CSV table of C-alpha atoms and ligand atoms in Angstrom, one decimal:
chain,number,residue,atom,x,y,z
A,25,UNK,CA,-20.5,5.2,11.5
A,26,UNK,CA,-20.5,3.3,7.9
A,27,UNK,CA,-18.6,0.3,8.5
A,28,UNK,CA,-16.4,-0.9,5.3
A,29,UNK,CA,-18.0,-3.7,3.1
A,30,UNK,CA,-16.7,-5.6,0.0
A,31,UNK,CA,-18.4,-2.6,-2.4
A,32,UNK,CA,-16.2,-0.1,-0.4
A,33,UNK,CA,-13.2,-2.4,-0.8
A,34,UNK,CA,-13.3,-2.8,-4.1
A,35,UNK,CA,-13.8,0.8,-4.9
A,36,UNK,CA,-10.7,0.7,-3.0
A,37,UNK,CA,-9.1,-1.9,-5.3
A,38,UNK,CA,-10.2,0.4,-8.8
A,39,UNK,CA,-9.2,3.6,-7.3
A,40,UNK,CA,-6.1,2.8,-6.5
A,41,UNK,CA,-5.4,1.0,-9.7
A,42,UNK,CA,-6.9,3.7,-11.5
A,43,UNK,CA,-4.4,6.2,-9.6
A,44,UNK,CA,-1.3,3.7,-10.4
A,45,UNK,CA,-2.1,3.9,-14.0
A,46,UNK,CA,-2.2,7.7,-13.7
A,47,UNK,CA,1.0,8.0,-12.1
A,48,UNK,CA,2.7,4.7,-14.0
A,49,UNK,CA,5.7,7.0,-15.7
A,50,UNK,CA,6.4,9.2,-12.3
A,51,UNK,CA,6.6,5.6,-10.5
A,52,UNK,CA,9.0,4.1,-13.0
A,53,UNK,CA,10.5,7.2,-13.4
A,54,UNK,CA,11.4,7.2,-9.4
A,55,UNK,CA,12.3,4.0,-9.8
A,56,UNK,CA,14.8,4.6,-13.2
A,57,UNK,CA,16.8,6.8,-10.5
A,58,UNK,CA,17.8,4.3,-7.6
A,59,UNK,CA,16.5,1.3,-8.7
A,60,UNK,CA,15.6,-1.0,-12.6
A,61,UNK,CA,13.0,1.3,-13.7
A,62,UNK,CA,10.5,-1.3,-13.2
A,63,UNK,CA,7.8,0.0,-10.3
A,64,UNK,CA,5.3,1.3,-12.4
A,65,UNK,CA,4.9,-1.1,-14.9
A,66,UNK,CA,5.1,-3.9,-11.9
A,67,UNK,CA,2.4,-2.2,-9.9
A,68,UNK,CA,0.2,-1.4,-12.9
A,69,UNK,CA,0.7,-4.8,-14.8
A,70,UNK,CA,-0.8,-6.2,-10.9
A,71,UNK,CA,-3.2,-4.1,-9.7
A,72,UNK,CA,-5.1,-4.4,-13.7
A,73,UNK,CA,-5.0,-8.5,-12.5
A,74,UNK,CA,-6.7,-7.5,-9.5
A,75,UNK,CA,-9.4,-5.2,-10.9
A,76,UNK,CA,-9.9,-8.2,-13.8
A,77,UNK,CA,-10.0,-10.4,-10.8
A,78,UNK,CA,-12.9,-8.7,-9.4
A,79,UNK,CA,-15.4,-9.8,-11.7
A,80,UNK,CA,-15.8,-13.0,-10.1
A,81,UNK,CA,-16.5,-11.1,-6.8
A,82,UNK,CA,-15.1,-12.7,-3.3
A,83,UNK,CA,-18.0,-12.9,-0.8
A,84,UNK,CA,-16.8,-11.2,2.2
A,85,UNK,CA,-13.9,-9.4,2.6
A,86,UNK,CA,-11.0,-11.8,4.0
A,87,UNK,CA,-12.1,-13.2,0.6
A,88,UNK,CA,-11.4,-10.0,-1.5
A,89,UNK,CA,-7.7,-9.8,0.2
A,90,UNK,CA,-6.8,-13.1,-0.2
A,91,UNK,CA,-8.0,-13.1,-3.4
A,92,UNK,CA,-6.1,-9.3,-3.8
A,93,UNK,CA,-2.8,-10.7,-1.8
A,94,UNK,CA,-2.5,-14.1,-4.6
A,95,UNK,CA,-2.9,-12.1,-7.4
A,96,UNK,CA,-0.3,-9.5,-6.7
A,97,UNK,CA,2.3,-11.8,-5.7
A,98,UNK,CA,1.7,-13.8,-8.9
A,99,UNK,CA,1.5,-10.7,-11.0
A,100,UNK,CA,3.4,-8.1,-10.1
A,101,UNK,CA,7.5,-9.7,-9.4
A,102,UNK,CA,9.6,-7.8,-8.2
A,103,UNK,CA,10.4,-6.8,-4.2
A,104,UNK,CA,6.9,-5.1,-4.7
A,105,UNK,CA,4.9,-8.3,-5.5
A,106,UNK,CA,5.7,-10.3,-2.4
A,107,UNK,CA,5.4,-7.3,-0.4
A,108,UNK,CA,2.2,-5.8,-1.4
A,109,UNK,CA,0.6,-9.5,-1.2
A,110,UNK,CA,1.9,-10.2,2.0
A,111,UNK,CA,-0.2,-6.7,2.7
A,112,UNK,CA,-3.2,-8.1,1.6
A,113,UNK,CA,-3.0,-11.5,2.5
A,114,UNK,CA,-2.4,-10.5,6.1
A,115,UNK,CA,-5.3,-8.4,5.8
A,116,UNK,CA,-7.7,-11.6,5.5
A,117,UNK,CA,-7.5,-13.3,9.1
A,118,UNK,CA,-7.9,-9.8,10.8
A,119,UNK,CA,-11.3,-9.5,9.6
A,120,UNK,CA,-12.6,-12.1,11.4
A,121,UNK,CA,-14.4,-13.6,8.4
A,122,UNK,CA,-17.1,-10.2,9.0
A,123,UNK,CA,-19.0,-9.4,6.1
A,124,UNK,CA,-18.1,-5.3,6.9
A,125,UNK,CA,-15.5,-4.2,8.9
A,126,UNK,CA,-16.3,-1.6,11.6
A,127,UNK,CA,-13.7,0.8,11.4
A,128,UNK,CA,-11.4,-0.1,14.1
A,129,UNK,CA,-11.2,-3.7,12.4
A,130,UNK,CA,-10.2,-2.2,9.3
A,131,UNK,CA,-7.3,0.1,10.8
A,132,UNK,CA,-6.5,-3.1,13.0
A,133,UNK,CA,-6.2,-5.3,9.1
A,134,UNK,CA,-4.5,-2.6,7.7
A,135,UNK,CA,-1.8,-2.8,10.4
A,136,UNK,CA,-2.0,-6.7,10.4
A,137,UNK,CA,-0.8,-6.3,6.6
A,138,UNK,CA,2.1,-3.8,7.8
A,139,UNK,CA,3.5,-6.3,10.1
A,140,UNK,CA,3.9,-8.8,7.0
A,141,UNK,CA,5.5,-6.2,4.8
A,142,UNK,CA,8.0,-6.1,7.9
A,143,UNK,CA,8.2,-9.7,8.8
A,144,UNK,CA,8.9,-10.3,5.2
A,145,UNK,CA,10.8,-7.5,4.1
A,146,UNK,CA,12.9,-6.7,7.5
A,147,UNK,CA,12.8,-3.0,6.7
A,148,UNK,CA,12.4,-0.6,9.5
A,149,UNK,CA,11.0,3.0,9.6
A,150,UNK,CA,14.2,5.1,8.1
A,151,UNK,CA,15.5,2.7,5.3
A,152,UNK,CA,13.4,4.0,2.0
A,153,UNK,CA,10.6,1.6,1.7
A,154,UNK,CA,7.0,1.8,1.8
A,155,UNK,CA,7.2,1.4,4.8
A,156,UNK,CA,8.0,4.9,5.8
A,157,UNK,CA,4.9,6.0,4.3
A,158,UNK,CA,2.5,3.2,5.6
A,159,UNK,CA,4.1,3.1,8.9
A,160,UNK,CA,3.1,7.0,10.1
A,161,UNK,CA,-0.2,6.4,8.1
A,162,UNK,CA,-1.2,3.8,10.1
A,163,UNK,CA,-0.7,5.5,13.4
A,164,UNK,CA,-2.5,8.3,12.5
A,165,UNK,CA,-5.6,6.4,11.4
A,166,UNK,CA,-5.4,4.8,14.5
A,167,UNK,CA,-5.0,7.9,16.6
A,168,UNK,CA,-7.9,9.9,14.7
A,169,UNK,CA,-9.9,6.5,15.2
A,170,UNK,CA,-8.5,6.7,19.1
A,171,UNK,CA,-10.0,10.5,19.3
A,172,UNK,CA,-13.4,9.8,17.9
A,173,UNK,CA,-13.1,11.0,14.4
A,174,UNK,CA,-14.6,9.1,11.6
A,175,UNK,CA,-12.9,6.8,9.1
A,176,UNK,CA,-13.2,9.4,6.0
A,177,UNK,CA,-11.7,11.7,8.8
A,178,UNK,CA,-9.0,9.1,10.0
A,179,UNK,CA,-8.1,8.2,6.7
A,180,UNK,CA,-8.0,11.3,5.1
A,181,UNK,CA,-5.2,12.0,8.4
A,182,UNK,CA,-3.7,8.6,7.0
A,183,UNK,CA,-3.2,10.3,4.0
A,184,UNK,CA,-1.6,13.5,4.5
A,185,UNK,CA,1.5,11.2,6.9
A,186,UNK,CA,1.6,8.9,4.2
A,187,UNK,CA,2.3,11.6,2.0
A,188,UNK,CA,4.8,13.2,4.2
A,189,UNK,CA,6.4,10.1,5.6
A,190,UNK,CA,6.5,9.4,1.0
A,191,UNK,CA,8.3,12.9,1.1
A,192,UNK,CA,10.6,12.2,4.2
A,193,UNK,CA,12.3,9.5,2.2
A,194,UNK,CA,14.1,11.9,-0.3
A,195,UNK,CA,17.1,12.3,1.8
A,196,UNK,CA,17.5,9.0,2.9
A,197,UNK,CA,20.4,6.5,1.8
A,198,UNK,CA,18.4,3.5,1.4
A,199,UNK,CA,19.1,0.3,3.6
A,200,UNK,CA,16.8,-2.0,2.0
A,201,UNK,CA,15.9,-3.2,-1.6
A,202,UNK,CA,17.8,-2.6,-5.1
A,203,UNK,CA,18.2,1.1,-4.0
A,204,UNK,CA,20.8,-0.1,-1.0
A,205,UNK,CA,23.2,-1.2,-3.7
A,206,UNK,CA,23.7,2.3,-4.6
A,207,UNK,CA,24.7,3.6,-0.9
A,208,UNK,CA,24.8,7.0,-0.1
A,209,UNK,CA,23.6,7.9,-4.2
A,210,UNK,CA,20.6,6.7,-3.1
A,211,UNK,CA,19.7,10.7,-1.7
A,212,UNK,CA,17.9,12.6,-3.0
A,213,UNK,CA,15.4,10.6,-4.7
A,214,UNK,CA,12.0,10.0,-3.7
A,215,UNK,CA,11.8,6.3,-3.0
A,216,UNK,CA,8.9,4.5,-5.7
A,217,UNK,CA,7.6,2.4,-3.1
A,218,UNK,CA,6.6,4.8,-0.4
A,219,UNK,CA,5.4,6.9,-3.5
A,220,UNK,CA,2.6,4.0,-4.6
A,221,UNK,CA,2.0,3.6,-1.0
A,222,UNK,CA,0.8,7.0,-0.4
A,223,UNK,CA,-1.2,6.5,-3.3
A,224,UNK,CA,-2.8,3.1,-2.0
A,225,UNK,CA,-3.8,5.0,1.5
A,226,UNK,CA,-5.0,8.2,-1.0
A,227,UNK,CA,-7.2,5.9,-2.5
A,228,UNK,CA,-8.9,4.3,0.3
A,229,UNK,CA,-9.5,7.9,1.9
A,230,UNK,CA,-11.6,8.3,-1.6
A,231,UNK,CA,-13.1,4.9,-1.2
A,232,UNK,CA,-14.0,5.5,2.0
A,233,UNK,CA,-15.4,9.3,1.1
A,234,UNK,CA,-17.5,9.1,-2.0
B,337,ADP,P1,12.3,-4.3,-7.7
B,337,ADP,O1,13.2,-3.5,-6.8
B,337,ADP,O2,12.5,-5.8,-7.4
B,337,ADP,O3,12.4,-3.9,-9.1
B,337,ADP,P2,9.9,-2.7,-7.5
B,337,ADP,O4,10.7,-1.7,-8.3
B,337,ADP,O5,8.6,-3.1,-8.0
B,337,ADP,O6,10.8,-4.0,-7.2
B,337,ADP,O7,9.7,-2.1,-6.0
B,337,ADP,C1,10.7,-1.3,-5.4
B,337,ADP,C2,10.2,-0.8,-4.0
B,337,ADP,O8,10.0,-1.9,-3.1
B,337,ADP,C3,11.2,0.1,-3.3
B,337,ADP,O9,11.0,1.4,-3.7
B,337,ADP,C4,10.8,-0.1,-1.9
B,337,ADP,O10,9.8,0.8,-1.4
B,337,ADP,C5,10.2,-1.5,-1.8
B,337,ADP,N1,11.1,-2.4,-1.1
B,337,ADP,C6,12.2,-3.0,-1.6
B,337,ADP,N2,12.7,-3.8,-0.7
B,337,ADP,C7,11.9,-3.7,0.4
B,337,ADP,C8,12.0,-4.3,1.8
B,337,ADP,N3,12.9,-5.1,2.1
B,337,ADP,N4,11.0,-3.9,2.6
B,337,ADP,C9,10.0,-3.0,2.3
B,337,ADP,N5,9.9,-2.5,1.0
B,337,ADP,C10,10.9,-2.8,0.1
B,338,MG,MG1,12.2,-1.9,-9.6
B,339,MG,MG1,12.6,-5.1,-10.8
């Protein structure tokens, strides 16, 4: 099975910038309705810094997500910034220091990075964060991964419960973030960052694919 290599993670990095660019108005748009109307442009304005960033490429890839981690936390502000940094940057020490990850060390970075969102954000599955679509994502990589599939299998699984964990915030009052101010206004509204996290596990099940 094709392990995952810097090239593969930084087609990882410009497909899911180029798919935040692409959905920039629905995200800020999401965000207008429970929150400052800020998500989009904060995503896009930090994952463009991260594709610029990519020129002077990182040599392995604890590299690329420390190097992904800084520049989002510098860049994008925000509850977002932080968050999606701390993602990355707790991505790096999982690796190893490998040159390509095998595909149980990428699911095993990838959950590494969801700890820190949690650690740092204190948000549990239920609240309206990204974390309730990362959160089922990641188990279901690692179960496909557990049952033998391969990664473009396992993540494309990722995918579909990140996009139905995305849609399972709708009705929830958020508990967590700007959104909580609003109480129980708060449902009925898709929640922005679940929405760009679907799209960030979308985009490596295309990385990972082509
Ligand atoms: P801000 O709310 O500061 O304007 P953004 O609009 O960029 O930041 O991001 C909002 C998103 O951040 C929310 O939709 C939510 O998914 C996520 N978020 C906010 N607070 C938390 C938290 N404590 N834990 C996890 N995610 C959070
Ligand atoms: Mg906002
Ligand atoms: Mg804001």
């Amino acid at each position: 099975m094709a392990d995952v290599d810097t090239d593969t993670l930084q087609r990882w990095l410009r497909v899911f910038a180029a798919s935040v660019a692409e959905h920039k108005d629905e995200l800020t748009a999401l965000d207008a309705a429970i929150g400052d109307a800020d998500h989009g442009a904060n995503m896009d304005r930090g994952m463009q810094a991260v594709v610029d960033g990519l020129a002077a490429t990182p040599a392995d890839p604890a590299a690329l997500f420390k190097q992904t981690g800084m520049t989002l936390v510098k860049s994008v502000g925000g509850a977002s910034g932080p968050l999606y940094g701390t993602l990355f940057l707790r991505m790096a020490p999982a690796t190893g220091g490998a040159a390509s990850l095998d595909p149980e060390t990428f699911a095993k970075a990838l959950r590494a990075g969801l700890e820190g969102v949690v650690a740092r954000g204190k948000a549990e599955v239920g609240e309206k964060t990204m974390v309730d679509a990362l959160t089922p994502a990641l188990d279901a990589l690692d179960a496909a991964l557990g049952s033998g599939q391969s990664l473009a299998d396992a993540l494309r699984a990722a995918s579909a419960a990140a996009d139905e964990g995305r849609d399972g915030t709708t009705p929830i009052v958020a508990r967590k973030g700007r959104a909580s101010y609003l109480g129980e206004r708060s449902a009925g509204h898709q929640d922005p960052g679940a929405t760009s996290a679907a799209l960030l596990v979308a985009a490596a099940a295309t990385a990972v694919a082509e």
